[in-house]
Each structure stands twice: as structure tokens, then as C-alpha cells.
JSON list of C-alpha atoms in Angstrom, two decimals:
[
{"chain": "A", "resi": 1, "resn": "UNK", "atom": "CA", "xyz": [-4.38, 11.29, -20.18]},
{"chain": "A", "resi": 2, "resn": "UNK", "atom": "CA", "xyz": [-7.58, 10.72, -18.16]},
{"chain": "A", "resi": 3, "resn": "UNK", "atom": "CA", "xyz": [-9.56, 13.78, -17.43]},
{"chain": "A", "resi": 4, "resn": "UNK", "atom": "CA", "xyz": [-10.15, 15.44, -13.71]},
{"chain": "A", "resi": 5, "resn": "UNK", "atom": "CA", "xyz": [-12.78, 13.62, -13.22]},
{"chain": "A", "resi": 6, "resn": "UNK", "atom": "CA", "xyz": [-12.06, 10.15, -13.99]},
{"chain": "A", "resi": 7, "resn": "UNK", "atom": "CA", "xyz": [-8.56, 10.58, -11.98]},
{"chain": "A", "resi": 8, "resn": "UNK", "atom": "CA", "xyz": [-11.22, 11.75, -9.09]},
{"chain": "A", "resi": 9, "resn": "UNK", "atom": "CA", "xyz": [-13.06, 8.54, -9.54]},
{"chain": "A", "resi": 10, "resn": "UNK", "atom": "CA", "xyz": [-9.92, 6.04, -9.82]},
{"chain": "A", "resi": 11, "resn": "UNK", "atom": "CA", "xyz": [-8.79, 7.76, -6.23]},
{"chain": "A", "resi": 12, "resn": "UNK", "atom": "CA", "xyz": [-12.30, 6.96, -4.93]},
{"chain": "A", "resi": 13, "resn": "UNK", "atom": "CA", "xyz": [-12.11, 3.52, -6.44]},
{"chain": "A", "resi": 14, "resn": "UNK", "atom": "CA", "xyz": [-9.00, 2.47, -5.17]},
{"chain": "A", "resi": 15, "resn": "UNK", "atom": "CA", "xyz": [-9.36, 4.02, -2.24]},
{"chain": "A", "resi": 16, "resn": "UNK", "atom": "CA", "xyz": [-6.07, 4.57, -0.57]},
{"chain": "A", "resi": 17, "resn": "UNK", "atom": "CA", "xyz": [-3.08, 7.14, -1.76]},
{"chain": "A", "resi": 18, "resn": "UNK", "atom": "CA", "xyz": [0.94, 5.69, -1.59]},
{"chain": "A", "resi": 19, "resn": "UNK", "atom": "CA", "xyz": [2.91, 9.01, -0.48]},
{"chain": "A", "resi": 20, "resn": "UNK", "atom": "CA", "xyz": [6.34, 8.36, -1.77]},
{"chain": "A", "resi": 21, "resn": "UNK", "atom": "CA", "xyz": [9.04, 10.21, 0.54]},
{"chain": "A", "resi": 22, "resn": "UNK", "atom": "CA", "xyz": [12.32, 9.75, 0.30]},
{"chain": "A", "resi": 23, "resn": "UNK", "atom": "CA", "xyz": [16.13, 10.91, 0.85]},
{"chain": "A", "resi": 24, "resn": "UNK", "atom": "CA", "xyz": [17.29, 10.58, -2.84]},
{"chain": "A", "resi": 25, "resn": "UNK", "atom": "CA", "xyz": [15.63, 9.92, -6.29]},
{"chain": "A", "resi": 26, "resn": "UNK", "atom": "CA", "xyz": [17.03, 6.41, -6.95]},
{"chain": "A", "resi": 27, "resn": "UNK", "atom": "CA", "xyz": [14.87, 5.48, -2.98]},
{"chain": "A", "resi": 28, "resn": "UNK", "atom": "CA", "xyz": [11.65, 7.17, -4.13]},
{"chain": "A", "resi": 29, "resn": "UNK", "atom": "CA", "xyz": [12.20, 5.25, -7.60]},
{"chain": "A", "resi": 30, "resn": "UNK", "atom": "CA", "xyz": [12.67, 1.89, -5.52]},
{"chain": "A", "resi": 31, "resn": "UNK", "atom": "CA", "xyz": [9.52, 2.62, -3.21]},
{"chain": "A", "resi": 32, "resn": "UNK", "atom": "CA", "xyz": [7.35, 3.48, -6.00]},
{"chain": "A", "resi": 33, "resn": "UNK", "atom": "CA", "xyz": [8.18, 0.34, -8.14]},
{"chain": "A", "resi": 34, "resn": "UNK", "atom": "CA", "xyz": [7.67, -2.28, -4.64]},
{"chain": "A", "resi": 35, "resn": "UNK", "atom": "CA", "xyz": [4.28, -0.81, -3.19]},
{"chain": "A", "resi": 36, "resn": "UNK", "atom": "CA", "xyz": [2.96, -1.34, -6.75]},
{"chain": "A", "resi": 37, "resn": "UNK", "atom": "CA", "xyz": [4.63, -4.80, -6.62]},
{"chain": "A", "resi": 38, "resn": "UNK", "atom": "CA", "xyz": [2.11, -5.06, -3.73]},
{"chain": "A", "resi": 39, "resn": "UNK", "atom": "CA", "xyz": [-0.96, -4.08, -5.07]},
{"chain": "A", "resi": 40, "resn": "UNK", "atom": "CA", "xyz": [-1.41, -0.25, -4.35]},
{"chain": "A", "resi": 41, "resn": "UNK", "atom": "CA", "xyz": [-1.63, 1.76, -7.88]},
{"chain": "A", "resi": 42, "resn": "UNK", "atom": "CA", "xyz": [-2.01, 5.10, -6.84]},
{"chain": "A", "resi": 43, "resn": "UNK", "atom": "CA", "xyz": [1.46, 6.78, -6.07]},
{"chain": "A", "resi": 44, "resn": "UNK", "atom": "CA", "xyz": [2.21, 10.68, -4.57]},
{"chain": "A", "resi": 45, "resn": "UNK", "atom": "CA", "xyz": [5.86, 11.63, -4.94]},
{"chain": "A", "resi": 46, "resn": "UNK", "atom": "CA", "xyz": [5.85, 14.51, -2.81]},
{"chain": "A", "resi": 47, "resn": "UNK", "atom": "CA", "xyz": [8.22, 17.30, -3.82]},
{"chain": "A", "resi": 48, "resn": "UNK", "atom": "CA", "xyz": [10.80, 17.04, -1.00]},
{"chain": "A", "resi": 49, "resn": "UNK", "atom": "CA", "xyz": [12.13, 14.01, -2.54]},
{"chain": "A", "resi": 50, "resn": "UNK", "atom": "CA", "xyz": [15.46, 15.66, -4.40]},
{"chain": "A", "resi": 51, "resn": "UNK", "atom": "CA", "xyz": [15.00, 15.94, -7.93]},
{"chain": "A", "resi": 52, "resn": "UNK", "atom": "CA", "xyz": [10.52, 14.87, -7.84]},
{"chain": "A", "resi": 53, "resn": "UNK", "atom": "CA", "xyz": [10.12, 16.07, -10.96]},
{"chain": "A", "resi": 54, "resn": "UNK", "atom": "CA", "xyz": [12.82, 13.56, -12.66]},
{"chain": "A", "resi": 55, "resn": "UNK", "atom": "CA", "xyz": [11.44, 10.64, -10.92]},
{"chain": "A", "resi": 56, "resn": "UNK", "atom": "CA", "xyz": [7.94, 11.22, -11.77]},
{"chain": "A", "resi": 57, "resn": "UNK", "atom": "CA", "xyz": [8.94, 11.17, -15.32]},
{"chain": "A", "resi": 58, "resn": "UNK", "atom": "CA", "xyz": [10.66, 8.39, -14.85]},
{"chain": "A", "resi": 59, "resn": "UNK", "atom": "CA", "xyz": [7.73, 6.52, -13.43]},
{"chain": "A", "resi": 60, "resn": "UNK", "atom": "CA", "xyz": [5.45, 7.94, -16.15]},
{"chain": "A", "resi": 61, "resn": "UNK", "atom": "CA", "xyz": [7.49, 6.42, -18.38]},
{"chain": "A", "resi": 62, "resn": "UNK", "atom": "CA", "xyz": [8.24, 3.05, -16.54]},
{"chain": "A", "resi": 63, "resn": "UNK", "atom": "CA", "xyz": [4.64, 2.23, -15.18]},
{"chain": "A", "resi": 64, "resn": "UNK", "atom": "CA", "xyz": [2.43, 4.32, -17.49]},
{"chain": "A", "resi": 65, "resn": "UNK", "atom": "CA", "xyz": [-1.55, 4.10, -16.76]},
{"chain": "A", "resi": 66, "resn": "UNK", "atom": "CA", "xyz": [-0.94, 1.07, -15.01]},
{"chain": "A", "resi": 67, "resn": "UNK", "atom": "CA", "xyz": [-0.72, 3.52, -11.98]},
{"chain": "A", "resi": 68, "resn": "UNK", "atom": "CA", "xyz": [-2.33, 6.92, -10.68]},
{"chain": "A", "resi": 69, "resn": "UNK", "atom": "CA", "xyz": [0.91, 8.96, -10.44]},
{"chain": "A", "resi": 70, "resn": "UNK", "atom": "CA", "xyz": [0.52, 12.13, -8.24]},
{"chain": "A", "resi": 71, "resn": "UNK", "atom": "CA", "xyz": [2.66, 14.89, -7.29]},
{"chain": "A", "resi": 72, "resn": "UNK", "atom": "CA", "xyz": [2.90, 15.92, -3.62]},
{"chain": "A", "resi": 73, "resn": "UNK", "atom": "CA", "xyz": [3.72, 18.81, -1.42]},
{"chain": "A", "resi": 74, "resn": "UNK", "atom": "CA", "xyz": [2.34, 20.97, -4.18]},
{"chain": "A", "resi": 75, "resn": "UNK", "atom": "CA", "xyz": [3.49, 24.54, -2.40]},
{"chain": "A", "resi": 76, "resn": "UNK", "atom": "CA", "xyz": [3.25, 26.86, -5.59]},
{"chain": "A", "resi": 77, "resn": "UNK", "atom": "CA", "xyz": [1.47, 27.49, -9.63]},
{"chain": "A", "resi": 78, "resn": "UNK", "atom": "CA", "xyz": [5.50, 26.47, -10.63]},
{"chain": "A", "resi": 79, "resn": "UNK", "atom": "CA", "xyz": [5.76, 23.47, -9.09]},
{"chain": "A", "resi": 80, "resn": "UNK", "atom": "CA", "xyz": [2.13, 22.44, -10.20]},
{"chain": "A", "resi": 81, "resn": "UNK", "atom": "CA", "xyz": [3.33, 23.62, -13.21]},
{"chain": "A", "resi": 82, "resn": "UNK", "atom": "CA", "xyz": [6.22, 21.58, -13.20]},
{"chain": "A", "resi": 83, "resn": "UNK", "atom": "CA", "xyz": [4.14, 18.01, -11.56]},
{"chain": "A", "resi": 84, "resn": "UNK", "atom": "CA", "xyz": [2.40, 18.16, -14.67]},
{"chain": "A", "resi": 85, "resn": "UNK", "atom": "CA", "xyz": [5.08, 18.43, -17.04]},
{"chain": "A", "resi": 86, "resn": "UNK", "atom": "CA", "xyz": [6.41, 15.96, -15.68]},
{"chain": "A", "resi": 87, "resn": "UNK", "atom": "CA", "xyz": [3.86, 13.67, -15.49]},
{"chain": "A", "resi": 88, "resn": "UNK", "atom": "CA", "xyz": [1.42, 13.83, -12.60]},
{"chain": "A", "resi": 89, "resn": "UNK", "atom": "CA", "xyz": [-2.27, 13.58, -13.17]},
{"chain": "A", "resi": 90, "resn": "UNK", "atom": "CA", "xyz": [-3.10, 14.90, -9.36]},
{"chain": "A", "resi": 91, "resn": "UNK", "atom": "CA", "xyz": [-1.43, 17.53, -7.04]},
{"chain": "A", "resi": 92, "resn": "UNK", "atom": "CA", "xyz": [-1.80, 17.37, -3.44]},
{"chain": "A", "resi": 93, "resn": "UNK", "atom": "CA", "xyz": [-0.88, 19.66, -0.66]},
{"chain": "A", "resi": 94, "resn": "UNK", "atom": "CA", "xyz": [-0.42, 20.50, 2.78]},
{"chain": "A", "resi": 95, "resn": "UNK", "atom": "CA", "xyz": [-2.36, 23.67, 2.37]},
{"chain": "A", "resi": 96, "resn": "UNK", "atom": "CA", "xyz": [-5.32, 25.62, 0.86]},
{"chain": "A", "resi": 97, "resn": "UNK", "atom": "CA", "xyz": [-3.50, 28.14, -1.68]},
{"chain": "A", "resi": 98, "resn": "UNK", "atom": "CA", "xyz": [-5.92, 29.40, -3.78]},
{"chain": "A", "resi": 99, "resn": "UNK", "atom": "CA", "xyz": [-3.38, 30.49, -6.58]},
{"chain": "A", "resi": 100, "resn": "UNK", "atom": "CA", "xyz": [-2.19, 26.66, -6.69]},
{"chain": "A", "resi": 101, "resn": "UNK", "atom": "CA", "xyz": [-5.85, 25.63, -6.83]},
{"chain": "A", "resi": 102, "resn": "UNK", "atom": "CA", "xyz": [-6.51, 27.77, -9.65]},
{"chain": "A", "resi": 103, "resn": "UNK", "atom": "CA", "xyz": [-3.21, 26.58, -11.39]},
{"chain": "A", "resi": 104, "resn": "UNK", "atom": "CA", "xyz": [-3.83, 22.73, -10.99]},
{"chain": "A", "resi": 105, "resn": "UNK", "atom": "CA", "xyz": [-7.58, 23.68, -13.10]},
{"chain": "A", "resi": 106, "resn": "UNK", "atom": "CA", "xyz": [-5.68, 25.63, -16.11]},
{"chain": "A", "resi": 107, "resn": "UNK", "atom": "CA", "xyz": [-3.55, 22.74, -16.15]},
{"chain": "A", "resi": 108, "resn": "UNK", "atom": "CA", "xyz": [-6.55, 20.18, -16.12]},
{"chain": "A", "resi": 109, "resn": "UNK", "atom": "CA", "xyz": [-5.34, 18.39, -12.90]},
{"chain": "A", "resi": 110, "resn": "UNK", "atom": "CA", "xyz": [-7.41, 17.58, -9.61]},
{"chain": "A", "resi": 111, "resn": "UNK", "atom": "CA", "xyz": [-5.75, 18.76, -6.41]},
{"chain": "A", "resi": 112, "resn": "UNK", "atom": "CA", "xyz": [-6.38, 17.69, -3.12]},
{"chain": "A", "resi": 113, "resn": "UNK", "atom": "CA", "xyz": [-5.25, 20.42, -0.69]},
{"chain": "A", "resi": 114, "resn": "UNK", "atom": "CA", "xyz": [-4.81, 20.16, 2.94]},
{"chain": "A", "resi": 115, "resn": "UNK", "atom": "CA", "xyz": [-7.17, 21.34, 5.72]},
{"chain": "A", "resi": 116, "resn": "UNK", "atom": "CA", "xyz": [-7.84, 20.76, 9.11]},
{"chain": "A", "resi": 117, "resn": "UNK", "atom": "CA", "xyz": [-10.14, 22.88, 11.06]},
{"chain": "A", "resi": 118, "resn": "UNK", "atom": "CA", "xyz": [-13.84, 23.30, 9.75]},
{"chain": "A", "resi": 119, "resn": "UNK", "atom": "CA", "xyz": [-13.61, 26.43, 8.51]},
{"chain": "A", "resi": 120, "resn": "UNK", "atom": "CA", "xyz": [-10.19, 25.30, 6.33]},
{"chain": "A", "resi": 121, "resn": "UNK", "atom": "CA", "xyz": [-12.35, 22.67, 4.99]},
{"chain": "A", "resi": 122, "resn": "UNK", "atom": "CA", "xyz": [-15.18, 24.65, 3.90]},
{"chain": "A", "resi": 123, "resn": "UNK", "atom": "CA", "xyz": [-12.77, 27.33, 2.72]},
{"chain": "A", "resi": 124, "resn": "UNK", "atom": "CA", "xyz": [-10.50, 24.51, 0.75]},
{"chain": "A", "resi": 125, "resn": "UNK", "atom": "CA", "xyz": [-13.86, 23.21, -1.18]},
{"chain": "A", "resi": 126, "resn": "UNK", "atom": "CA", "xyz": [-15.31, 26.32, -1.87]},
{"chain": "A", "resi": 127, "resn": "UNK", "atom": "CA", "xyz": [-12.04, 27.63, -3.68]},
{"chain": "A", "resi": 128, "resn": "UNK", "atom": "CA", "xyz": [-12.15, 24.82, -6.06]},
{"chain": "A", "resi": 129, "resn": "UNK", "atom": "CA", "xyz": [-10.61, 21.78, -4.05]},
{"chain": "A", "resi": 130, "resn": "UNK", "atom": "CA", "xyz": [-11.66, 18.31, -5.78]},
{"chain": "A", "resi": 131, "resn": "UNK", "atom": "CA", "xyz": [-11.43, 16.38, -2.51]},
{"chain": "A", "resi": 132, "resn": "UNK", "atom": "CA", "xyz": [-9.52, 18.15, 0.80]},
{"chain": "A", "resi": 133, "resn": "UNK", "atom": "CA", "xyz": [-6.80, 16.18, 2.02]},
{"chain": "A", "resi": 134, "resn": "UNK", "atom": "CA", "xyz": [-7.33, 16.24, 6.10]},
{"chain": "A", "resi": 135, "resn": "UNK", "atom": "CA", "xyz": [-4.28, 16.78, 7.46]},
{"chain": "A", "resi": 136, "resn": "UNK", "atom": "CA", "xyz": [-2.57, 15.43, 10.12]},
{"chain": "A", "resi": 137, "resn": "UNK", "atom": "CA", "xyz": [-5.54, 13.26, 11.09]},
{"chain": "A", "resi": 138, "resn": "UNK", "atom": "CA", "xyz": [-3.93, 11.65, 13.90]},
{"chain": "A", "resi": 139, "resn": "UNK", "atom": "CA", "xyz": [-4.38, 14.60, 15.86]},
{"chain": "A", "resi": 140, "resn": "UNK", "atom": "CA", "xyz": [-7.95, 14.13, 16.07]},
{"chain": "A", "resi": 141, "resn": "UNK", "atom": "CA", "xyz": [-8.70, 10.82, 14.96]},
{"chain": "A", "resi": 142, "resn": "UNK", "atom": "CA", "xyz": [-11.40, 8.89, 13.03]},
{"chain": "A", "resi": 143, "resn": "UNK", "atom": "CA", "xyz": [-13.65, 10.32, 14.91]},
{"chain": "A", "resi": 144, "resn": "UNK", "atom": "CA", "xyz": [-13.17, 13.88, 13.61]},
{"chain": "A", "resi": 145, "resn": "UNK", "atom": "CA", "xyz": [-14.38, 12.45, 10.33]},
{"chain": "A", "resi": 146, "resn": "UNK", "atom": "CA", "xyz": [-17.65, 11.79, 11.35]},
{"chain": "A", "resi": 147, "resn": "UNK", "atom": "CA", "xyz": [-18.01, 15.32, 12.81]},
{"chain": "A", "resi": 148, "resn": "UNK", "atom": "CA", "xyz": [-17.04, 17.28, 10.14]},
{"chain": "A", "resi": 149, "resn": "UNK", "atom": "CA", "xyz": [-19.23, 15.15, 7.72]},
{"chain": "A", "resi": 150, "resn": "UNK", "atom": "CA", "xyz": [-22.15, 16.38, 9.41]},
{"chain": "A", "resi": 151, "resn": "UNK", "atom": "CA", "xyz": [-22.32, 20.19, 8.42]},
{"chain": "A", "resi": 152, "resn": "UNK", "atom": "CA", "xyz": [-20.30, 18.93, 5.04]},
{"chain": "A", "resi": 153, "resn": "UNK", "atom": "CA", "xyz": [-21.90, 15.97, 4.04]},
{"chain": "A", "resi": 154, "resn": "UNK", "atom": "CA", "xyz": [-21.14, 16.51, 0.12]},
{"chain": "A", "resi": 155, "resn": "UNK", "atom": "CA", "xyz": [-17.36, 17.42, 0.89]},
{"chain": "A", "resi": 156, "resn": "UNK", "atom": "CA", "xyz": [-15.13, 14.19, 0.01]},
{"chain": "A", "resi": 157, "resn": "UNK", "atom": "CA", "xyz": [-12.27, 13.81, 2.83]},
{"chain": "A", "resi": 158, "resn": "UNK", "atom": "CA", "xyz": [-8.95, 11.88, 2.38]},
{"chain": "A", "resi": 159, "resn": "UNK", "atom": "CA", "xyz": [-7.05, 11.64, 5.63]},
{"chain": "A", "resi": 160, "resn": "UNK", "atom": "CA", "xyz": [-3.67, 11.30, 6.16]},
{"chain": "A", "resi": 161, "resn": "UNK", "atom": "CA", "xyz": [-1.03, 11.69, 8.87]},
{"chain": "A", "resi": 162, "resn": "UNK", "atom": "CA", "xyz": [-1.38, 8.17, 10.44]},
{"chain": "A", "resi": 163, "resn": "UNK", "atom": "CA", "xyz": [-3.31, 5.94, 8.94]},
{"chain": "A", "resi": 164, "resn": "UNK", "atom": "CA", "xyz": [-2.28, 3.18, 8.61]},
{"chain": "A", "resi": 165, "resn": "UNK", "atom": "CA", "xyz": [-3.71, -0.65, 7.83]},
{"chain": "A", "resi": 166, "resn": "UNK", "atom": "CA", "xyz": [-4.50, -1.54, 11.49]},
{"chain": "A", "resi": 167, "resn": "UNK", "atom": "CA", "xyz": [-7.11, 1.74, 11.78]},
{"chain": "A", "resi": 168, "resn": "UNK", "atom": "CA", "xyz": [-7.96, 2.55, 8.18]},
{"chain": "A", "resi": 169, "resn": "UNK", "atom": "CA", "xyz": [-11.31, 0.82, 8.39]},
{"chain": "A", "resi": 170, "resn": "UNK", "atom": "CA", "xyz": [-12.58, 3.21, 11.04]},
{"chain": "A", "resi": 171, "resn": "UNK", "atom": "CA", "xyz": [-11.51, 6.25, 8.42]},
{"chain": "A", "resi": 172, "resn": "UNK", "atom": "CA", "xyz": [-13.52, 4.55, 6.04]},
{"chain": "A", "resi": 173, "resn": "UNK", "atom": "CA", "xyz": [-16.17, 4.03, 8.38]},
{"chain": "A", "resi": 174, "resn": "UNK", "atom": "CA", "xyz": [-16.53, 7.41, 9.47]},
{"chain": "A", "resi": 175, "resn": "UNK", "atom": "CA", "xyz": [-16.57, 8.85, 6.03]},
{"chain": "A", "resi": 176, "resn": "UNK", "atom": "CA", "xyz": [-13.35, 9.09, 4.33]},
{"chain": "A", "resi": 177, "resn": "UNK", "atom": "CA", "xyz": [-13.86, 8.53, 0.58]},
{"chain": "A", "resi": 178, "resn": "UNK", "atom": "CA", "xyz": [-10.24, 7.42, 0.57]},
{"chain": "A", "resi": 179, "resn": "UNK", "atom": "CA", "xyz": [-6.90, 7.82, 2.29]},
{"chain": "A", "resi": 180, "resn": "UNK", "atom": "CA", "xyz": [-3.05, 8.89, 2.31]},
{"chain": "A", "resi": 181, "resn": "UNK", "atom": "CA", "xyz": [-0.83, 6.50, 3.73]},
{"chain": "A", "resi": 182, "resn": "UNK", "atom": "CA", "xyz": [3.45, 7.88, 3.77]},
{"chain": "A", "resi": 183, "resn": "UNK", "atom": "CA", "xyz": [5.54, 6.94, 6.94]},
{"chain": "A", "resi": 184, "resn": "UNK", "atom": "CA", "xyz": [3.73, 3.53, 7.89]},
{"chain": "A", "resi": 185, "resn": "UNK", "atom": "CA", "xyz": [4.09, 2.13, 4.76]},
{"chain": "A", "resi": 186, "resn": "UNK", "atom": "CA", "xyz": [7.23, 4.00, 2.93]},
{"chain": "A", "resi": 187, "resn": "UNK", "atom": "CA", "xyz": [9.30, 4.07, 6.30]},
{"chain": "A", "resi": 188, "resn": "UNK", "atom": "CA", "xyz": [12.75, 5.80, 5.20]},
{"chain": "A", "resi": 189, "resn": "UNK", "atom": "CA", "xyz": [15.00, 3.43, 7.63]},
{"chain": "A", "resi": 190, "resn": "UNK", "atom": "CA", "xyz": [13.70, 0.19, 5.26]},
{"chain": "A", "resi": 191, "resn": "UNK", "atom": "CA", "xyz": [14.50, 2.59, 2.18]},
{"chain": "A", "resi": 192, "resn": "UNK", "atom": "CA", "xyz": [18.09, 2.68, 3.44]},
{"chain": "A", "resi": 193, "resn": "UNK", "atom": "CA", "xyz": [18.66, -0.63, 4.55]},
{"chain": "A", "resi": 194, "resn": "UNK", "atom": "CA", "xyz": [17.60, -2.14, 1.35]},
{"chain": "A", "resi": 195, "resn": "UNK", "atom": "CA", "xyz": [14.58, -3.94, 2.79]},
{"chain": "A", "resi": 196, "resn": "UNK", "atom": "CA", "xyz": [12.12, -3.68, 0.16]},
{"chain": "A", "resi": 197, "resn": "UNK", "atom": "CA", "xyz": [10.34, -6.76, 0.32]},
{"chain": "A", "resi": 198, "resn": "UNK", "atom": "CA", "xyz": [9.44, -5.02, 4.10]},
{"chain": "A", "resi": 199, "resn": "UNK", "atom": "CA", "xyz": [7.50, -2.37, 2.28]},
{"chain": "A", "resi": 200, "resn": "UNK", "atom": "CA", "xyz": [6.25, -4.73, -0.17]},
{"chain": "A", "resi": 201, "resn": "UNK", "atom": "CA", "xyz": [4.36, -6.84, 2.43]},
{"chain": "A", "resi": 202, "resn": "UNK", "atom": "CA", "xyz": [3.42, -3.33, 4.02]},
{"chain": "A", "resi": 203, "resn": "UNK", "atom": "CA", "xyz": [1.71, -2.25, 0.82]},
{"chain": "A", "resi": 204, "resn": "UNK", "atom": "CA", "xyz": [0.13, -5.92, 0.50]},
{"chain": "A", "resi": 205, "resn": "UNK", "atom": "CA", "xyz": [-1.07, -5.66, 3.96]},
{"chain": "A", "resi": 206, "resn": "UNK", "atom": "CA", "xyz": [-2.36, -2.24, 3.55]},
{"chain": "A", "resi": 207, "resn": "UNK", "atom": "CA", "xyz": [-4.35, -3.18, 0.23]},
{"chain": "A", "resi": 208, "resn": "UNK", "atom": "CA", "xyz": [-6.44, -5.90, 2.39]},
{"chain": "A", "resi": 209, "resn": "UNK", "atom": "CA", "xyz": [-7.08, -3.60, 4.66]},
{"chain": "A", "resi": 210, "resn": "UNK", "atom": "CA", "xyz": [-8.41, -1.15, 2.51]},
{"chain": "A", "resi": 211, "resn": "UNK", "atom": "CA", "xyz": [-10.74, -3.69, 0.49]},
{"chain": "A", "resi": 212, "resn": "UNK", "atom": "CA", "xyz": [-12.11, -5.37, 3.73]},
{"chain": "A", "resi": 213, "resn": "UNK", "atom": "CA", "xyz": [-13.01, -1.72, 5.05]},
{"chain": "A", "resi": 214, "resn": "UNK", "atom": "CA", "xyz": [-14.83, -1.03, 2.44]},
{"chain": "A", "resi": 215, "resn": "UNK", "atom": "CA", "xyz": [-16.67, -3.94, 2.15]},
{"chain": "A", "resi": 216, "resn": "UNK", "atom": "CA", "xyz": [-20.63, -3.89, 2.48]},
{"chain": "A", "resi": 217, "resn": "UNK", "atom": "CA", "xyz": [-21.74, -3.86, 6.22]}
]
């Protein structure tokens, strides 16, 4: 199992966050296995997905260290409790909860909780927060990056709420050290329908985007 820090440094390196939603197990199984198929290795299964826990066992087992397999919608110490039982090397959440920070650290797990505002950024980092997840970035944009890394130059940011290929490069230009991508790439009505080579080409498309952001000016 690689330790908080080097799962901290994989999330940097790869830059960009898969967040696995959807309406049963066997979907979330199915979207895991095709945006890997398309070149993205680290994968949230968020906890509304019925029976999380089970599937990211199941991936553990299936995919191994060839991914960066995170639990999601981290909301309490027993469900980070229960992520890393089951397999999850990361914990990421909507919120700051300081008792869930704590609990991912006992645990030896990085968490990325959510903020938004200044002050729930600060507040995030200085309970313990390994990176703050900024959330929903749409709201304010790219822009908002570049404004909050001002006062908090040494805080890392991962934005998500949508991002998506076409503007991740100005997230990554304004300072995000990496970033969360769910609804534009893992959209539940291709789940359904079956379409999976859809997401694949999503997750391909997504993966360029990424590495040509990030390439030297």
C-alpha cells in the first residue's frame, strides 16, 4: 500500500481524478473498468453508488496498483473507516469535517475535503486537509483559482463540479494541481444505455487534455 504521501504525489502526477457515480454496483463496476480502458488511472467511487464499499473491493482486487482507487462522498469516521477496508487509498468529500479528517490520518489515508469560500479553504488546510477539493467550481470559474492562490499560494486545489476536457487547461493554468472530473465524463444516461465505448473516448479525450494543459508554456 503506498503511503499518504506518495498517493498525494501520483494525484499530482496524473493530474486529473475519475469520479465514478452510478445507479447500481454492476454500472460503477462497468465505468471504472472503461475510463481506465482510456487512459485515466485514478478512480473515486463516491459513496452514493449502492453497495461502494463492495465495488471498491472488487476493483482492488480486479485492477490492483495499476490504478489510484479512491473513495468518495466521504460524510463520516465510519464510512472512512469502511473506504479503507475496503480498499481505497484516498477519501474525498464534499465538506470540511474535522472528525473525518482526523479519521482518514489514523487510518493512513489522504483526504481531499471540499471547500469553497476562502475562509473554508483556509479552514479545510489548516485542519489537516492534504489537498482541498474546490467544490462546485463552475460557480465561479477558473478564474476563482487564480484568486484564491494569491493569499494561499502553498494550498494545493483540485476543482471539480464542471470541468471538463474542453476548459481543464485554464484550471491548470490558473493553479489547480489537479482535477475531479464525474458527470462530463461518467454521464449516467451512457451507463444505462450500454454505451461504454462513449465514455471510453470521453476518458481518452479527457487524458489529452489533461497532458497538453500541463505541458511547458
Amino acid at each position: 500500500m503506498r503511503t499518504r504521501e506518495e498517493v498525494v504525489a501520483q494525484i499530482r502526477e496524473l493530474g486529473v481524478v475519475a469520479i465514478v457515480r452510478a445507479d447500481s454496483g454492476e454500472e460503477a463496476l462497468a465505468a471504472a473498468r472503461v475510463v481506465r480502458d482510456g487512459g485515466l488511472r485514478a478512480i473515486e467511487v463516491t459513496f452514493t453508488v449502492p453497495g461502494a464499499a463492495d465495488i471498491i473491493r472488487r476493483l482492488a482486487d480486479e485492477m490492483g496498483e495499476t490504478i489510484l482507487l479512491g473513495a468518495g462522498t466521504v460524510l463520516s469516521e465510519e464510512l472512512a473507516r469502511e473506504a479503507v477496508r475496503a480498499g481505497a487509498e484516498y477519501l474525498i468529500a464534499p465538506d470540511t469535517d474535522p472528525a473525518v479528517i482526523q479519521e482518514a490520518h489514523c487510518l493512513g489515508r489522504p483526504i481531499f475535503p471540499g471547500a469553497f469560500s476562502p475562509t473554508e479553504v483556509a479552514r479545510a488546510w489548516k485542519l489537516g486537509a492534504d489537498a482541498v477539493k474546490l467544490f462546485p467550481a463552475a460557480r465561479l470559474g477558473p478564474a476563482y483559482l487564480k484568486d484564491l492562490r494569491a493569499p494561499f499560494p502553498e494550498i494545493p486545489l483540485i476543482p471539480v463540479g464542471g470541468v471538463d476536457a474542453a476548459n481543464c487547461g485554464d484550471y491548470f493554468r490558473n493553479g489547480a494541481v489537479a482535477i475531479g472530473v464525474g458527470g462530463k465524463l461518467v454521464d449516467r444516461a451512457l451507463l444505462r444505455a450500454g454505451r461504454y465505448e462513449e465514455i471510453t473516448q470521453r476518458a481518452r479525450e479527457l487524458a489529452a487534455a489533461v497532458a497538453a494543459a500541463r505541458l511547458p508554456a
